[in-house]
Amino acid sequence: VKKVPLGGRVDIIGLPFTEIALQLGNAKAANMVALGAYAKKTGAVALKTALKAMEELIKDKKLLVLNRLALLKGASLVK
């Protein structure tokens, strides 16, 4: 990030979301890694709620497992 917006508090989280997703088996899971980090850092979305929503919406078991792992891994990366 070269320029931080003025006015208000900004936290910048620089994490290798795509690399982590690749380690889990699919680069497309990078968004879930990012969501996990964002959810944990901000509290905007409860991890339990996100996990429950995924279980209800994702019918493919393999895809569900990947997304669950990615979300939890992202959350584990931030304080």
Short mmCIF file of C-alpha atoms in Angstrom, two decimals:
data_model
loop_
_atom_site.label_atom_id
_atom_site.label_comp_id
_atom_site.label_asym_id
_atom_site.label_seq_id
_atom_site.Cartn_x
_atom_site.Cartn_y
_atom_site.Cartn_z
CA VAL A 1 0.00 0.00 0.00
CA LYS A 2 1.55 3.25 -1.10
CA LYS A 3 -1.06 5.72 0.08
CA VAL A 4 -3.25 5.32 3.16
CA PRO A 5 -6.64 7.10 3.05
CA LEU A 6 -6.88 10.06 5.40
CA GLY A 7 -9.52 10.51 8.06
CA GLY A 8 -10.29 7.64 10.34
CA ARG A 9 -8.48 4.59 11.51
CA VAL A 10 -7.05 2.25 8.94
CA ASP A 11 -5.47 -1.11 9.66
CA ILE A 12 -3.51 -2.68 6.84
CA ILE A 13 -3.11 -6.43 6.91
CA GLY A 14 -0.52 -7.71 4.48
CA LEU A 15 -0.81 -11.47 4.32
CA PRO A 16 -0.01 -13.94 1.53
CA PHE A 17 -3.64 -14.98 0.98
CA THR A 18 -3.03 -16.64 -2.38
CA GLU A 19 0.05 -18.52 -1.20
CA ILE A 20 -1.88 -19.85 1.78
CA ALA A 21 -4.78 -20.88 -0.46
CA LEU A 22 -2.36 -22.69 -2.75
CA GLN A 23 -0.94 -24.57 0.24
CA LEU A 24 -4.49 -25.65 1.02
CA GLY A 25 -4.90 -26.88 -2.54
CA ASN A 26 -6.67 -24.16 -4.53
CA ALA A 27 -5.80 -20.51 -5.20
CA LYS A 28 -9.51 -19.70 -5.46
CA ALA A 29 -9.75 -20.14 -1.68
CA ALA A 30 -7.72 -16.95 -1.17
CA ASN A 31 -10.93 -14.99 -0.67
CA MET A 32 -11.89 -17.24 2.23
CA VAL A 33 -8.45 -16.87 3.80
CA ALA A 34 -8.90 -13.09 3.54
CA LEU A 35 -12.43 -13.28 4.94
CA GLY A 36 -11.19 -15.27 7.93
CA ALA A 37 -8.51 -12.68 8.68
CA TYR A 38 -10.96 -9.81 8.22
CA ALA A 39 -13.63 -11.44 10.38
CA LYS A 40 -11.21 -12.14 13.21
CA LYS A 41 -9.58 -8.70 13.07
CA THR A 42 -12.79 -6.65 12.89
CA GLY A 43 -15.47 -8.84 14.41
CA ALA A 44 -17.71 -7.75 11.51
CA VAL A 45 -18.65 -11.37 10.86
CA ALA A 46 -18.60 -14.07 13.51
CA LEU A 47 -16.59 -17.08 12.35
CA LYS A 48 -19.30 -19.36 13.68
CA THR A 49 -21.87 -17.56 11.51
CA ALA A 50 -19.67 -17.75 8.40
CA LEU A 51 -19.06 -21.46 8.96
CA LYS A 52 -22.76 -22.14 9.41
CA ALA A 53 -23.62 -20.21 6.24
CA MET A 54 -21.05 -22.20 4.28
CA GLU A 55 -22.51 -25.47 5.52
CA GLU A 56 -25.95 -24.39 4.35
CA LEU A 57 -24.85 -23.04 0.97
CA ILE A 58 -21.99 -25.25 -0.23
CA LYS A 59 -23.24 -28.68 -1.22
CA ASP A 60 -19.95 -30.06 -2.55
CA LYS A 61 -18.28 -31.69 0.47
CA LYS A 62 -14.73 -31.25 -0.84
CA LEU A 63 -15.33 -27.57 -1.57
CA LEU A 64 -16.92 -27.09 1.86
CA VAL A 65 -13.88 -28.59 3.58
CA LEU A 66 -11.50 -26.40 1.56
CA ASN A 67 -13.45 -23.23 2.35
CA ARG A 68 -13.74 -24.10 6.04
CA LEU A 69 -9.99 -24.72 6.29
CA ALA A 70 -9.23 -21.49 4.42
CA LEU A 71 -11.50 -19.39 6.65
CA LEU A 72 -10.03 -20.81 9.84
CA LYS A 73 -6.47 -20.48 8.56
CA GLY A 74 -7.07 -16.83 7.75
CA ALA A 75 -8.48 -16.23 11.22
CA SER A 76 -5.48 -17.89 12.80
CA LEU A 77 -3.11 -15.41 11.15
CA VAL A 78 -4.30 -12.27 12.97
CA LYS A 79 -4.53 -11.18 16.58
#
